[in-house]
Amino acid sequence: MSGTYLGMPAFPVAAGEAVHNTTLRGNLRHATHTIRDKRARAVAELDDWQQLRAAGKQIKDDVLRHLDHYLVRLEEAVTAAGGTVHWAVDADEANRIVTDLVRATGETEVVKVKSMATQEIGLNEALAEAGISAYETDLAELIVQLGDDLPSHILVPAIHRNRSEIRDIFNEAMGRWGRPAPEGLSDSPAELAEAARLHLREKFLRAKVGISGANFMIAETGTLVVVESEGNGRMCLTLPETLISVVGIEKVLPSWQDLEVFLQLLPRSSTAERMNPYTSTWTGTTDEDGPRAFHLVLVDNGRTDTLADEVGRQALRCIRCSACLNVCPVYERAGGHAYGSAYPGPIGAILTPQLRGMDTAIDASLPYASSLCGACYEVCPVAIDIPEVLVHLRERVVQGGEVTRAGNRVTLRPAKGHAAERAAMRAARWTLDHPAALRAGQRLASRTRRFHPSRLPGPGKAWTDTRDVPSVPAESFRDWWRRTRGPGTAGAGNSSDSGSTESREGTK
Amino acid sequence: MSTREQVLGRIRRALADAPRGTAPARGAVDRDYLRVHGRRDAAQTADLLAENLADYRAIVHRATGEELPGRLAGLLAARGARRVVVPPGLPERWLSAVQDVERVADSAALTARELDAVDSVVTGCAVAIAETGTIVLDAGPDQGRRRITLVPDHHVVVVRVPEQVVDSVPQALERLDPVRPLTWISGPSATSDIELDRVEGVHGPRTLEVVLVTD
């Protein structure tokens, strides 16, 4: 059973532990470098990538701006096609709805196709409390579930495990969940996949209830779309009598035609393939083909709060491709668990604090889990400016301000841990406003430069643990300018102009 | 207040900053991306389809309409298939050369467990996409219910060339009816979850054979 993320330490603590785990770093480095190179090749095949990316962004922005309109249309279309739509304002409500739906079938087992929304709301744990076993069927999710572990990547949740770790998990845990691992299981990926096939097929063939997420929901037609590779999605969507899909409200797309953009952007960005092996679409129920009952649970759980933030709302454009994880130098070293959420990596650093609020240490630390290098923005297929949102959220953490929580406008107080930073900024502002004080300070700093420590005491200590303190020059720029250009020089802008004119004349 | 009204109310308040009418504006999206990547004639499109299917480990065959029954019989025999599930509307002629194979008719009464004891499935398709190497099934009479192409380990699909082949994803969507249950297949079932090594065959068919039929 997957654990929850409650009580996770702040990012710097969790990341600090992770970077000392050399197996983890090796596994992650191998995986992220492999996939980022493949992705670049897959994207290069399409001459119109930037146009597709722009269209993807525009479609999602239109969806967000008219989200109420599209959700009502979606509800009408799903209902007309024989499905039932439920609305959940938060995780507890979503879990209650799903638990009641499963109970109504009389079943105590469900099969699940990987769904980030159900991970986010902790559905498996809620079902377990109600005496219902939820079986994860995606190979990586199975590895995570059997290992009593947490996912560490959006697309490859067991990216942090290598083949021999996976074999050990299968040998140890499969028997407790169902069919045991075959005798003498080797660690070749083919044999491991075969063991998963045998283990899970028993569950697929007897499953009466399936639970899924969805990559897209089409408002115009009421169609849901699941993109996958292994066929476990097809099994969960096709064989059970009842299908319950748990989907975030932002996953709606206006029209059938919009899929032409996202079915090109998503596979290439995520698995670096021209197209993923399987895509399933279904519209309500179909007589004698697939589940006879279809329930769609639309989940808010912080999304409308995120929508209320003019800068931060762009995070809701995310299509969960994980391209940003694979290029992120911070993710590559810290691993997914350090982010303390179903959504790791750069997107997690902006999505999680917005969905959950920034009241806990981990959530307040996530906007800092980045070097702001911008690689995530470069690869994002829907052009989410992740660095912009990170900086915006940092401002919220340090200065506080207006945010929306559970639908209400509240004023966030500045986070406690940043008092020294705020004091330093206030001091800097005062100094910059008082040129004489700045000049005196600079001279003092220059004259005492030989006595400066290479590591800072107090709050600066953490910063200099991994960096050198910049050395102070013997003379400030202002003093140098005054000495070389004379005290009569006027404003800096004018003198710089005349200086460059002189030098041009000098070269004639 | 119902949960539905609560969520919709929150959305409307969240968007108070955004000037908007009651309905989305037309032209909010620039669709200046390409409908097709590259210029090809029908034969080149079929070649690209074959190439991309093979790149994703599907086994591609070509046959004329006349050769098709013999080719299908050969593929099933080579596989040692004894029981083959057949959709209700599969052209009778396609399997006319198949001998010593039990045909299992797809019907609502056919359970997943019964399908698990079937060796192969033979179907047609709705459309095939050359640029991505994708076969799309729409549960039409020659394709049957979604489960029959899922549970058996060997899937043989027949694509009529050129009429069922399009170049690109946008062209495919134009041809498809969203109300029908659709299954898009690009190569056999695969996983990359173990150290990103691609392994074919997890839960769906391990072997996908595609016969491109030209008349």
XYZ file of C-alpha atoms in Angstrom:
723
model
C 0.000 0.000 0.000
C 1.366 3.372 -0.967
C 2.073 5.621 1.961
C 0.965 9.198 2.131
C 3.109 12.259 1.885
C 1.977 13.665 5.232
C 4.691 14.905 7.525
C 7.315 15.127 4.807
C 10.313 17.293 5.744
C 10.976 20.479 3.817
C 12.618 20.074 0.420
C 16.179 20.994 1.484
C 16.159 18.296 4.177
C 14.703 15.550 1.966
C 16.881 16.545 -0.979
C 19.948 16.681 1.246
C 19.418 13.037 2.165
C 18.638 11.990 -1.385
C 21.810 13.434 -2.900
C 23.901 11.164 -0.671
C 22.121 8.068 -2.025
C 24.448 7.109 -4.865
C 22.205 4.306 -6.192
C 19.310 6.717 -6.454
C 21.405 9.336 -8.187
C 22.806 6.757 -10.600
C 19.341 5.396 -11.460
C 17.946 8.872 -11.970
C 20.837 10.165 -14.013
C 20.725 7.200 -16.368
C 16.953 7.469 -16.821
C 16.624 11.217 -17.246
C 19.536 11.493 -19.667
C 18.259 8.604 -21.784
C 14.797 10.036 -22.130
C 15.782 13.664 -22.648
C 17.992 12.762 -25.609
C 15.253 10.611 -27.140
C 12.704 13.363 -26.631
C 14.823 15.922 -28.434
C 14.980 13.597 -31.459
C 11.222 12.926 -31.418
C 10.434 16.628 -31.226
C 12.882 17.456 -34.011
C 10.825 15.282 -36.389
C 8.023 17.856 -36.379
C 8.774 21.118 -38.202
C 5.751 22.768 -36.634
C 6.577 21.962 -33.003
C 6.502 25.603 -31.912
C 3.138 26.166 -33.626
C 1.735 23.055 -31.954
C 3.114 24.241 -28.636
C 1.527 27.666 -29.082
C -1.796 26.094 -30.020
C -1.623 23.784 -27.003
C -1.061 26.776 -24.753
C -3.904 28.734 -26.339
C -6.368 25.857 -26.126
C -5.587 25.334 -22.448
C -5.783 29.057 -21.691
C -9.184 29.200 -23.376
C -10.282 26.188 -21.301
C -9.172 27.838 -18.062
C -10.791 31.157 -18.914
C -14.121 29.472 -19.609
C -13.766 26.484 -17.331
C -17.296 26.702 -15.935
C -18.758 26.743 -19.436
C -16.765 23.723 -20.631
C -17.437 21.663 -17.516
C -21.174 22.171 -17.839
C -21.002 21.133 -21.494
C -18.933 18.115 -20.587
C -21.443 17.104 -17.941
C -24.302 17.357 -20.428
C -22.464 15.297 -23.020
C -21.335 12.570 -20.597
C -24.827 12.302 -19.158
C -26.382 12.109 -22.610
C -23.973 9.266 -23.463
C -25.091 7.205 -20.487
C -22.542 8.248 -17.842
C -23.077 9.825 -14.424
C -21.123 12.914 -13.366
C -20.161 13.644 -9.749
C -18.472 16.794 -8.442
C -15.975 16.793 -5.575
C -14.787 19.970 -3.961
C -11.852 18.346 -2.132
C -9.994 15.071 -1.603
C -12.229 13.810 1.196
C -15.336 14.325 -0.842
C -13.843 12.636 -3.906
C -12.747 9.659 -1.818
C -16.179 9.400 -0.252
C -17.899 9.436 -3.642
C -15.630 6.728 -5.052
C -15.879 4.578 -1.909
C -19.680 4.765 -2.013
C -19.724 3.890 -5.700
C -17.520 0.834 -5.141
C -19.580 -0.242 -2.110
C -22.754 -0.021 -4.165
C -21.343 -2.699 -6.478
C -20.772 -5.038 -3.526
C -17.142 -5.560 -4.609
C -14.082 -5.363 -2.347
C -11.421 -5.293 -5.066
C -10.761 -2.754 -7.782
C -8.150 -2.537 -10.530
C -6.593 0.835 -11.214
C -4.860 2.338 -14.183
C -2.301 4.923 -13.184
C -4.017 8.101 -12.164
C -2.228 11.055 -10.660
C -5.469 12.523 -9.366
C -6.137 9.441 -7.212
C -2.554 9.578 -5.938
C -3.067 13.241 -5.113
C -6.224 12.605 -3.082
C -4.926 9.425 -1.403
C -7.708 7.251 -2.804
C -5.987 3.898 -2.218
C -5.640 4.634 1.478
C -9.264 5.780 1.733
C -10.448 2.610 -0.023
C -8.286 0.449 2.247
C -9.953 2.007 5.273
C -13.285 0.990 3.808
C -12.009 -2.571 3.333
C -11.499 -2.272 -0.419
C -8.222 -3.394 -2.032
C -7.086 -1.218 -4.923
C -4.581 -2.900 -7.252
C -2.253 -0.664 -9.227
C -1.746 -2.200 -12.678
C 0.821 -0.012 -14.382
C 4.124 -1.885 -14.062
C 5.878 0.993 -12.354
C 2.936 1.649 -10.047
C 2.912 -2.051 -9.204
C 6.606 -1.863 -8.289
C 5.877 1.147 -6.085
C 2.852 -0.494 -4.474
C 4.554 -3.829 -3.824
C 7.599 -2.034 -2.447
C 5.399 -0.018 -0.072
C 7.028 2.980 -1.672
C 5.990 6.286 -3.183
C 6.105 7.267 -6.860
C 9.044 9.487 -7.746
C 8.269 10.427 -11.328
C 5.075 11.359 -13.142
C 5.551 8.957 -15.983
C 7.973 6.380 -14.663
C 7.001 6.220 -10.974
C 9.679 3.604 -10.222
C 12.434 5.515 -12.021
C 14.427 5.441 -8.777
C 14.566 1.620 -8.762
C 16.978 -0.480 -10.793
C 16.314 -3.981 -12.093
C 17.794 -5.889 -9.206
C 15.834 -3.844 -6.685
C 12.683 -4.592 -8.686
C 13.396 -8.333 -8.713
C 13.832 -8.292 -4.945
C 10.542 -6.438 -4.482
C 8.701 -8.926 -6.726
C 10.171 -11.938 -4.944
C 9.386 -10.520 -1.568
C 5.930 -9.020 -2.038
C 4.023 -10.517 -4.998
C 2.888 -13.545 -3.007
C 1.287 -11.352 -0.386
C -0.833 -9.570 -3.003
C -1.741 -12.495 -5.237
C 0.158 -14.780 -7.579
C 3.776 -15.042 -6.359
C 6.769 -14.272 -8.556
C 7.967 -17.270 -10.622
C 10.771 -19.405 -9.137
C 14.255 -18.285 -10.103
C 13.154 -14.894 -11.421
C 16.101 -13.102 -13.041
C 16.506 -9.353 -13.207
C 16.080 -9.036 -16.973
C 13.386 -6.469 -17.792
C 11.613 -9.002 -20.051
C 11.313 -11.578 -17.255
C 10.223 -8.966 -14.768
C 7.554 -7.707 -17.144
C 6.374 -11.296 -17.670
C 6.088 -11.812 -13.918
C 3.954 -8.675 -13.694
C 1.808 -9.913 -16.572
C 1.051 -13.215 -14.865
C 0.482 -11.594 -11.496
C -1.908 -8.966 -12.826
C -3.797 -11.032 -15.387
C -5.544 -12.900 -12.589
C -6.745 -9.605 -11.246
C -7.865 -8.233 -14.610
C -9.883 -11.318 -15.460
C -11.910 -11.240 -12.272
C -12.187 -7.454 -11.833
C -15.716 -6.071 -11.667
C -14.726 -2.461 -10.921
C -12.071 -0.364 -12.642
C -10.792 3.028 -11.559
C -8.998 5.309 -13.983
C -7.858 8.840 -14.483
C -7.995 10.529 -17.865
C -5.533 12.505 -19.922
C -8.258 14.498 -21.618
C -12.026 14.985 -21.498
C -13.764 16.435 -24.539
C -16.521 18.894 -23.600
C -18.154 18.808 -27.022
C -18.690 15.046 -27.115
C -18.278 13.782 -23.532
C -15.347 11.617 -24.630
C -12.600 10.591 -22.196
C -9.087 9.745 -23.365
C -6.436 7.569 -21.711
C -2.947 7.394 -23.164
C -0.743 4.448 -22.097
C 1.715 1.787 -23.228
C 1.237 -1.530 -21.504
C -2.419 -2.354 -22.089
C -3.231 -2.248 -18.397
C -5.246 0.859 -19.174
C -7.216 -0.993 -21.831
C -7.797 -3.846 -19.377
C -9.149 -1.494 -16.682
C -11.264 0.486 -19.129
C -12.712 -2.505 -20.976
C -13.157 -5.596 -18.818
C -14.877 -4.401 -15.588
C -18.631 -3.921 -15.367
C -18.273 -0.576 -13.606
C -15.771 2.129 -14.505
C -15.092 5.085 -12.224
C -12.894 7.836 -13.664
C -11.436 10.366 -11.251
C -10.276 13.455 -13.113
C -9.135 16.974 -12.243
C -11.445 19.664 -13.598
C -8.637 21.250 -15.633
C -8.344 18.207 -17.930
C -11.230 19.260 -20.144
C -10.650 20.230 -23.791
C -13.261 22.069 -25.844
C -13.496 19.979 -28.991
C -12.655 16.658 -30.586
C -10.389 18.504 -33.008
C -8.230 19.730 -30.107
C -6.924 16.189 -29.681
C -4.952 16.653 -32.912
C -2.724 19.068 -30.997
C -2.358 17.120 -27.765
C -1.953 13.675 -29.330
C 1.067 15.140 -31.097
C 2.470 17.061 -28.123
C 2.008 14.515 -25.347
C 3.653 11.261 -26.562
C 6.722 13.012 -27.932
C 7.155 15.086 -24.775
C 6.593 12.247 -22.340
C 7.907 8.921 -23.653
C 9.704 10.449 -26.629
C 7.640 8.313 -29.002
C 5.791 9.322 -32.166
C 2.767 7.797 -30.523
C 2.324 5.767 -27.354
C 1.379 2.102 -27.915
C -2.237 2.462 -26.757
C -4.770 5.255 -26.637
C -8.335 4.488 -25.578
C -11.302 6.806 -25.935
C -14.797 6.189 -24.640
C -17.955 8.206 -24.619
C -20.351 7.174 -21.886
C -21.236 3.529 -22.214
C -21.552 1.333 -25.309
C -23.992 -1.580 -25.422
C -22.229 -4.898 -24.874
C -18.770 -3.376 -25.256
C -16.969 -2.190 -22.138
C -18.368 -1.278 -18.728
C -22.137 -1.069 -18.349
C -21.895 1.695 -15.771
C -19.648 4.744 -16.092
C -19.074 7.343 -13.387
C -17.009 10.493 -13.840
C -15.818 12.191 -10.648
C -14.711 15.776 -11.340
C -12.195 16.860 -8.727
C -11.455 20.435 -7.644
C -9.137 19.916 -4.628
C -7.336 23.249 -4.879
C -7.636 23.750 -8.624
C -10.096 26.637 -8.376
C -7.807 28.251 -5.790
C -4.950 27.916 -8.274
C -7.173 29.343 -10.992
C -7.711 32.458 -8.871
C -4.002 33.354 -9.041
C -3.349 35.346 -12.196
C 0.295 34.296 -12.479
C 0.051 30.831 -10.962
C -2.990 29.595 -12.889
C -0.854 28.684 -15.902
C 0.259 25.616 -13.930
C -3.202 24.204 -14.716
C -2.222 23.963 -18.376
C -0.005 21.002 -17.433
C -0.684 17.769 -19.365
C 1.534 15.661 -17.044
C 4.103 14.763 -19.695
C 7.077 14.983 -17.271
C 9.446 16.544 -19.800
C 10.308 19.188 -17.188
C 11.421 16.520 -14.707
C 13.778 14.925 -17.174
C 15.692 18.123 -17.904
C 15.783 19.487 -14.364
C 19.225 19.508 -12.704
C 17.589 19.706 -9.277
C 15.204 16.775 -9.878
C 18.045 14.701 -11.318
C 19.956 14.932 -8.048
C 17.210 15.184 -5.445
C 14.800 12.593 -6.861
C 11.037 12.721 -6.834
C 10.362 11.864 -3.202
C 11.977 15.060 -1.934
C 9.099 17.066 -3.439
C 6.666 15.395 -1.041
C 3.793 15.187 -3.493
C 2.263 13.167 -6.305
C 3.674 15.901 -8.547
C 7.473 16.032 -8.333
C 9.981 18.062 -10.297
C 9.606 21.611 -11.585
C 5.868 21.307 -12.246
C 5.392 19.877 -8.765
C 7.295 22.802 -7.283
C 4.664 25.196 -8.624
C 1.564 22.980 -8.658
C 1.768 21.414 -5.196
C 2.060 24.621 -3.122
C -0.847 26.077 -5.096
C -3.084 23.014 -4.721
C -2.307 22.492 -1.040
C -1.496 26.032 0.145
C 1.832 26.978 1.648
C 1.159 26.352 5.316
C 3.552 23.450 5.825
C 7.325 23.541 5.748
C 7.487 21.338 2.656
C 4.983 23.418 0.692
C 6.659 26.708 1.637
C 10.033 25.272 0.591
C 8.958 23.972 -2.841
C 9.166 27.313 -4.710
C 12.862 27.249 -3.759
C 13.454 23.740 -5.144
C 14.899 25.165 -8.329
C 17.954 26.882 -9.733
C 15.706 28.936 -12.072
C 17.756 27.734 -15.039
C 14.667 27.756 -17.264
C 15.199 24.367 -18.949
C 11.724 23.294 -17.793
C 10.080 26.192 -19.608
C 12.032 25.401 -22.791
C 10.713 21.832 -23.008
C 7.184 22.397 -21.705
C 4.789 21.454 -24.548
C 2.197 23.929 -23.283
C 4.755 26.654 -22.520
C 4.197 26.963 -18.771
C 6.639 29.622 -17.575
C 7.657 27.640 -14.506
C 10.463 30.053 -13.445
C 8.005 32.968 -13.514
C 5.598 31.105 -11.223
C 8.436 29.991 -8.932
C 9.546 33.582 -8.419
C 5.940 34.663 -7.903
C 5.417 31.986 -5.250
C 8.702 32.881 -3.539
C 7.379 36.404 -3.197
C 4.217 35.006 -1.593
C 6.298 32.962 0.848
C 8.555 35.843 1.883
C 6.123 38.744 1.789
C 2.749 37.070 2.160
C -0.216 38.554 0.297
C -3.676 37.754 -1.018
C -4.375 34.153 -1.964
C -7.482 32.010 -2.356
C -7.880 29.014 -0.051
C -10.914 26.745 -0.265
C -12.661 29.380 -2.341
C -12.089 32.277 0.055
C -9.722 35.220 -0.300
C -7.312 35.207 2.606
C -4.201 37.219 3.383
C -1.157 35.044 3.752
C 1.311 36.113 6.436
C 5.019 36.185 5.605
C 6.679 32.878 6.374
C 8.641 32.854 9.624
C 11.825 31.369 8.273
C 12.495 34.339 6.048
C 12.822 37.086 8.698
C 16.579 37.442 8.143
C 16.052 37.665 4.383
C 13.411 40.356 4.806
C 15.653 42.305 7.220
C 18.541 42.091 4.765
C 16.328 43.309 1.929
C 15.048 46.230 4.021
C 18.623 47.149 4.905
C 19.672 46.925 1.260
C 16.824 49.160 0.201
C 17.697 51.789 2.778
C 21.357 51.696 1.795
C 20.617 52.041 -1.908
C 18.372 54.995 -1.133
C 21.225 56.704 0.746
C 24.251 57.079 -1.588
C 26.537 58.492 1.087
C 25.946 55.483 3.332
C 26.485 53.119 0.403
C 29.790 54.810 -0.441
C 30.975 54.674 3.148
C 29.962 51.014 3.406
C 31.769 50.081 0.203
C 34.967 51.805 1.331
C 34.807 50.091 4.669
C 34.293 46.734 2.957
C 37.261 47.315 0.636
C 39.633 48.315 3.408
C 38.753 45.331 5.556
C 38.768 42.820 2.699
C 41.765 40.896 3.987
C 39.868 40.076 7.157
C 36.668 38.799 5.534
C 35.889 35.174 6.447
C 35.469 32.703 3.597
C 32.384 31.252 5.313
C 29.610 33.329 6.775
C 28.362 32.960 10.333
C 24.692 32.936 11.387
C 21.916 32.732 8.771
C 24.452 32.978 5.931
C 26.168 29.760 6.997
C 23.959 27.431 4.969
C 24.590 29.459 1.852
C 28.386 29.339 2.196
C 28.411 25.623 3.012
C 28.472 25.010 -0.723
C 29.710 28.321 -2.111
C 32.597 30.738 -1.674
C 31.821 34.204 -0.403
C 32.448 36.586 -3.332
C 35.638 38.538 -2.768
C 35.319 42.286 -2.330
C 37.352 44.352 -4.829
C 40.077 46.650 -3.574
C 38.149 49.619 -4.901
C 34.462 50.115 -5.601
C 33.308 50.941 -9.140
C 32.237 54.392 -8.005
C 35.688 55.126 -6.567
C 37.389 53.771 -9.674
C 35.224 55.955 -11.898
C 35.914 59.045 -9.817
C 39.666 58.324 -9.816
C 40.020 57.653 -13.550
C 37.426 60.055 -15.000
C 37.740 62.848 -12.502
C 35.376 64.205 -9.884
C 33.642 66.610 -12.295
C 31.892 63.831 -14.216
C 28.121 64.236 -14.281
C 25.493 61.444 -14.403
C 26.661 57.931 -15.173
C 24.525 57.580 -18.344
C 25.871 60.773 -19.988
C 29.462 60.156 -19.130
C 29.275 56.629 -20.428
C 27.989 57.995 -23.758
C 30.768 60.524 -24.020
C 33.272 57.856 -22.985
C 32.293 55.580 -25.819
C 32.386 58.452 -28.304
C 35.906 59.267 -27.208
C 37.057 55.731 -27.609
C 35.514 55.504 -31.089
C 37.366 58.674 -32.060
C 40.511 57.272 -30.551
C 40.460 54.261 -32.871
C 40.252 56.369 -36.009
C -25.595 24.504 -2.120
C -24.647 21.433 -4.132
C -21.009 20.543 -4.662
C -21.525 21.234 -8.334
C -22.679 24.791 -7.660
C -19.863 25.217 -5.163
C -17.189 24.278 -7.724
C -18.776 26.328 -10.500
C -19.129 29.300 -8.134
C -15.480 29.090 -7.166
C -14.474 29.013 -10.826
C -16.536 32.135 -11.566
C -15.067 34.014 -8.618
C -11.561 32.879 -9.536
C -12.011 34.319 -13.006
C -13.342 37.676 -11.829
C -10.186 39.333 -13.218
C -10.671 37.852 -16.655
C -12.951 39.781 -19.009
C -15.116 37.252 -20.783
C -18.528 36.764 -22.279
C -20.744 33.828 -21.493
C -19.249 31.723 -24.277
C -15.636 31.272 -25.375
C -14.433 33.589 -28.080
C -14.019 32.210 -31.560
C -10.520 32.295 -32.946
C -8.874 31.938 -29.545
C -6.532 29.375 -31.062
C -4.115 29.759 -33.982
C -4.272 26.525 -35.909
C -1.340 27.379 -38.140
C 0.393 24.080 -37.409
C 0.756 21.631 -40.267
C -1.992 19.236 -41.329
C 0.650 16.925 -42.803
C 4.404 16.724 -42.298
C 5.933 16.384 -45.745
C 4.534 15.648 -49.210
C 3.965 12.037 -50.211
C 2.022 10.106 -52.802
C -0.129 7.157 -51.724
C 2.675 4.626 -52.153
C 5.098 6.713 -50.100
C 2.491 7.102 -47.379
C 2.053 3.331 -47.224
C 5.826 2.893 -47.085
C 6.073 5.350 -44.208
C 3.302 3.517 -42.380
C 5.158 0.221 -42.801
C 8.425 1.777 -41.680
C 6.967 3.377 -38.548
C 4.991 0.272 -37.608
C 8.150 -1.811 -37.870
C 10.096 0.752 -35.871
C 7.734 0.051 -32.988
C 8.169 -3.720 -33.352
C 5.009 -4.507 -35.266
C 5.575 -7.170 -37.943
C 4.491 -5.798 -41.298
C 3.406 -7.861 -44.321
C 2.128 -6.847 -47.710
C -0.323 -8.735 -49.854
C -2.737 -8.269 -52.730
C -6.414 -8.947 -52.170
C -6.006 -12.279 -53.879
C -3.060 -13.299 -51.719
C -4.701 -12.225 -48.457
C -6.516 -15.483 -47.492
C -3.356 -17.522 -48.036
C -1.256 -15.005 -46.168
C -3.573 -14.941 -43.149
C -3.709 -18.747 -43.080
C 0.077 -18.788 -43.193
C 0.476 -16.305 -40.364
C -1.866 -18.240 -38.094
C -0.190 -21.539 -38.944
C 3.279 -20.107 -38.331
C 2.132 -19.036 -34.940
C 0.613 -22.451 -34.197
C -2.740 -20.817 -33.488
C -5.469 -23.371 -32.761
C -8.243 -21.044 -31.637
C -8.874 -17.714 -33.328
C -11.439 -15.136 -32.310
C -13.224 -13.501 -35.228
C -15.362 -10.347 -35.234
C -18.882 -10.804 -36.625
C -18.352 -8.637 -39.709
C -14.926 -9.905 -40.838
C -15.158 -10.603 -44.598
C -15.763 -14.335 -44.968
C -13.181 -14.557 -47.757
C -10.283 -13.389 -45.561
C -10.178 -16.617 -43.569
C -11.302 -18.891 -46.402
C -7.901 -20.590 -46.589
C -7.619 -21.233 -42.847
C -7.816 -24.890 -41.904
C -7.714 -26.858 -38.653
C -8.316 -23.764 -36.584
C -11.275 -23.347 -34.281
C -13.063 -20.075 -34.902
C -14.481 -18.382 -31.839
C -17.193 -15.904 -32.716
C -17.158 -12.656 -30.765
C -20.358 -12.154 -28.837
C -21.444 -10.448 -25.635
C -21.531 -13.881 -23.980
C -17.790 -14.394 -24.563
C -16.071 -13.747 -21.239
C -12.590 -12.421 -20.635
C -11.568 -15.827 -19.240
C -12.710 -17.545 -22.410
C -10.775 -15.024 -24.471
C -7.705 -15.760 -22.386
C -7.794 -19.293 -23.822
C -7.745 -18.003 -27.414
C -4.449 -17.848 -29.341
C -5.040 -15.143 -31.939
C -7.443 -12.527 -33.217
C -7.881 -11.297 -36.783
C -9.495 -7.914 -37.458
C -9.785 -5.071 -39.898
C -9.313 -1.459 -38.806
C -10.929 1.974 -39.142
C -7.891 3.984 -40.183
C -4.088 3.827 -40.075
C -1.772 6.819 -39.531
C 1.504 6.766 -41.473
C 3.433 9.492 -39.634
C 3.052 7.806 -36.268
C 2.690 4.140 -37.248
C -0.718 3.863 -35.630
C -3.699 1.590 -36.318
C -7.072 2.822 -35.062
C -9.936 0.446 -34.286
C -13.462 1.816 -33.833
C -15.265 -1.418 -32.866
C -16.823 -1.658 -36.340
C -18.229 -5.004 -37.517
C -14.870 -6.197 -38.902
C -13.101 -5.269 -35.634
C -15.455 -6.418 -32.899
C -15.547 -5.443 -29.274
C -12.521 -3.818 -27.668
C -11.710 -6.828 -25.528
C -11.081 -9.258 -28.375
C -8.007 -7.337 -29.553
C -6.766 -7.016 -25.991
C -6.772 -10.369 -24.243
C -5.353 -12.753 -26.905
C -1.580 -12.586 -27.243
C -1.450 -12.358 -31.034
C -3.280 -9.733 -33.088
C -3.348 -9.758 -36.884
C -4.841 -6.610 -38.370
C -5.609 -6.017 -42.001
C -5.250 -2.486 -43.423
C -6.686 -1.706 -46.853
C -4.207 0.424 -48.775
C -4.617 3.192 -49.779
C -8.193 3.887 -48.700
C -7.707 3.301 -44.979
C -4.346 5.054 -44.688
C -3.940 8.738 -43.809
C -0.732 10.681 -43.316
C -1.243 12.415 -40.013
C -3.018 12.594 -36.665
C -5.197 15.583 -37.716
C -6.363 13.676 -40.798
C -7.201 10.616 -38.701
C -9.326 12.548 -36.209
C -11.383 13.986 -39.066
C -12.312 10.471 -40.125
C -13.166 9.119 -36.695
C -16.451 9.264 -34.821
C -15.844 10.169 -31.144
C -19.077 8.482 -30.110
C -17.603 5.078 -31.016
C -15.171 3.447 -28.557
C -11.753 3.905 -30.151
C -8.513 2.021 -29.609
C -5.335 3.461 -31.097
C -2.536 0.899 -31.416
C 1.102 1.760 -32.159
C 3.073 -1.446 -32.055
C 2.499 -4.189 -29.538
C 2.048 -3.659 -25.818
C 5.272 -2.306 -24.332
C 6.774 -0.968 -21.153
C 9.781 1.182 -20.431
C 9.313 1.161 -16.687
C 12.445 -0.806 -15.843
C 15.492 1.402 -16.339
C 13.753 2.768 -19.446
C 14.593 -0.431 -21.356
C 11.755 -1.040 -23.781
C 10.163 -4.480 -23.359
C 7.401 -5.598 -25.730
C 4.404 -7.389 -24.322
C 2.986 -6.663 -20.931
C -0.791 -6.832 -20.759
C -1.929 -6.348 -24.316
C -0.946 -8.588 -27.262
C 2.766 -9.363 -27.331
C 2.753 -9.720 -31.094
C 1.107 -7.323 -33.543
C 1.127 -8.322 -37.196
C -0.128 -5.872 -39.800
C -1.043 -6.928 -43.310
C -1.169 -4.046 -45.779
C -3.535 -5.159 -48.567
C -3.485 -3.527 -51.960
C -5.741 -4.458 -54.809
